[in-house]
Every structure is written in structure tokens, then in C-alpha cells.
XYZ file of C-alpha atoms in Angstrom:
162
model
C 107.896 110.298 85.455
C 111.608 111.086 85.038
C 110.964 113.094 81.891
C 108.339 115.190 83.701
C 110.717 115.774 86.614
C 113.453 117.084 84.311
C 111.006 119.187 82.294
C 109.732 120.905 85.439
C 113.123 121.220 87.081
C 114.144 124.840 87.765
C 117.769 124.096 86.957
C 119.214 123.948 83.488
C 119.468 120.445 82.113
C 120.807 119.331 78.769
C 121.959 116.030 77.424
C 124.810 115.896 74.963
C 126.060 112.648 73.478
C 129.655 111.444 73.823
C 130.768 113.842 71.073
C 129.111 116.807 72.765
C 126.139 117.079 70.387
C 123.087 118.344 72.307
C 120.189 115.889 72.088
C 117.940 117.318 74.793
C 117.337 120.576 76.670
C 114.708 121.363 79.276
C 112.625 124.578 79.511
C 114.992 126.037 82.140
C 117.821 125.804 79.578
C 115.709 127.778 77.104
C 114.750 130.370 79.726
C 118.270 130.989 81.034
C 120.219 130.804 77.761
C 117.591 132.425 75.540
C 118.131 129.636 72.989
C 115.212 127.449 71.976
C 115.489 123.686 71.771
C 115.087 123.889 67.998
C 118.149 126.191 67.793
C 120.462 124.037 69.895
C 119.518 120.426 69.196
C 122.283 119.001 67.032
C 124.680 121.779 68.102
C 127.544 121.717 70.576
C 127.360 123.543 73.932
C 130.248 125.790 72.858
C 127.618 128.117 71.390
C 127.340 129.304 75.006
C 131.080 129.987 75.451
C 131.816 133.546 76.491
C 135.520 133.510 75.693
C 136.253 134.218 79.378
C 137.520 130.679 80.002
C 140.407 129.411 77.932
C 140.906 126.142 76.084
C 142.684 124.641 79.109
C 139.438 124.886 81.115
C 137.484 122.924 78.487
C 140.362 120.493 77.915
C 140.353 119.662 81.648
C 136.571 119.262 81.569
C 136.657 116.817 78.628
C 139.558 114.901 80.138
C 137.610 114.482 83.368
C 134.259 113.429 81.910
C 135.751 111.119 79.275
C 137.462 109.255 82.132
C 133.976 108.722 83.567
C 134.329 111.248 86.366
C 131.840 113.931 87.367
C 132.926 117.491 86.555
C 131.550 120.380 88.612
C 132.664 123.967 88.085
C 131.438 127.511 87.462
C 131.070 128.211 83.758
C 131.115 131.773 82.462
C 128.652 131.630 79.575
C 127.010 134.020 77.168
C 123.268 133.891 76.510
C 121.579 134.417 73.164
C 121.377 138.200 73.658
C 125.130 138.345 74.377
C 124.951 138.871 78.130
C 127.415 137.062 80.382
C 126.009 134.756 83.046
C 127.624 132.449 85.584
C 126.421 128.878 85.796
C 127.318 126.363 88.494
C 127.296 123.253 86.343
C 127.756 119.549 86.997
C 128.379 117.172 84.106
C 127.839 113.485 84.763
C 128.839 110.742 82.317
C 126.238 108.076 81.513
C 127.290 104.545 80.620
C 125.564 101.796 78.668
C 125.336 98.137 79.735
C 128.893 97.490 78.549
C 130.318 100.359 80.605
C 130.946 102.652 77.638
C 130.169 106.341 78.074
C 127.382 107.210 75.644
C 125.988 110.503 76.914
C 126.380 113.164 79.547
C 123.826 114.863 81.742
C 124.669 118.485 82.389
C 122.730 120.261 85.104
C 123.310 123.774 86.274
C 121.897 126.862 87.838
C 122.404 130.524 87.136
C 124.487 131.971 89.977
C 125.060 135.384 88.391
C 123.358 137.283 91.211
C 125.523 135.518 93.798
C 128.725 136.270 91.844
C 127.746 139.937 91.436
C 126.987 140.174 95.167
C 130.370 138.597 96.032
C 132.132 141.067 93.717
C 130.324 143.979 95.414
C 131.346 142.686 98.837
C 134.955 142.277 97.707
C 134.955 145.835 96.324
C 133.537 147.217 99.572
C 136.132 145.285 101.583
C 138.973 146.702 99.471
C 137.905 150.330 98.963
C 137.227 153.254 101.256
C 133.492 154.010 101.233
C 133.992 157.774 101.466
C 136.751 158.310 98.881
C 136.289 155.132 96.789
C 140.089 154.736 96.859
C 141.826 151.410 97.536
C 142.262 150.751 101.257
C 145.013 149.058 103.281
C 143.634 145.577 102.642
C 143.886 145.994 98.868
C 147.319 147.621 99.188
C 148.558 144.644 101.156
C 147.049 142.197 98.683
C 148.612 143.947 95.690
C 152.044 144.439 97.204
C 152.295 141.419 99.463
C 153.000 143.729 102.417
C 150.644 144.949 105.063
C 150.959 148.750 105.547
C 151.618 148.330 109.280
C 154.467 145.941 108.497
C 156.022 148.534 106.195
C 155.761 151.160 108.937
C 157.339 148.806 111.475
C 160.243 148.092 109.126
C 160.659 151.676 107.910
C 160.262 153.441 111.290
C 163.597 152.333 112.792
C 165.411 153.254 109.576
C 163.738 156.647 109.420
C 164.503 157.318 113.115
C 168.190 156.455 112.622
C 168.571 158.871 109.697
C 166.947 161.839 111.460
């Protein structure tokens, strides 16, 4: 029953051993990554790395899961055709009867559309829709000053010099 549930699950699921060697992938993994099970079994998940997240990200991940803790984060991956996708992934350590970590279960879902939508919203919030130029909000974010604050500070100085 459990095997059927994982096979039919819409989210990506793969099962690496303690050393990170992939021993199982479900059909959603194949669909989202473009890699077949035959291609990835016996490989490490780093074949999905996009290069957009540095070694410190993966070091923190391994440190967390090897301590037996659950790791949940957005991974920026690259599929077989080279396209970037964003995956909200949770990696859970599995222990044997003696308490030793033997495997991990990694589940995730493609959140690329959500990330793209958030980036569009951020762009619209920071740029004038008519001119496409940065607006006051972006100016304030980049400089650390709100334009009205600058006017309030500069106005008395300008008035005194005129």
C-alpha cells in the first residue's frame, strides 16, 4: 500500500541512502526533473544542482540531516533539459532499529510558477508601470532612505541657503 501511495503521489519523492546515493525515485521525480529512474539510480542528487546555491547551503543541509533533523528549504535545481526550477523540498532521515540513520526520504514539489509570480509582483511593486523605471519604494530599499525623508532633511538646508 505504501509503495502505491508514493508511486501515485504528485510530489517528487526520492530515497537516497546515508551517503546520498539515490535508491528510489517515483514517477513525479521523473516528470519534473526529466531524468528517468534508470539514469539516476546509483547517482547522487547533485546531478540536479543548478550552481545557484553555494556549498554552504549543501553543507548546512548535510549537517542538519546527519544529526537526524528534518531539513526543509527551497532548492534551485536544473532539470535534464537545463532549465532552472524551484523545488520546496523536505528531507527526513530514516533510522534503523538501533537508531542509526540509514536512508533519507526527500519529498518536494515544483514551486517555479509561484516563485515567478512573486518575482513579477515584486517587480510591479518596485517599478513605475508607465515608464518601467524604479519607483520610490525601490529607491528607498536600495539607498536605505525613503525619498520623503530625504526631502524633509534637505528642505530646511535648501531654504537656509536661498
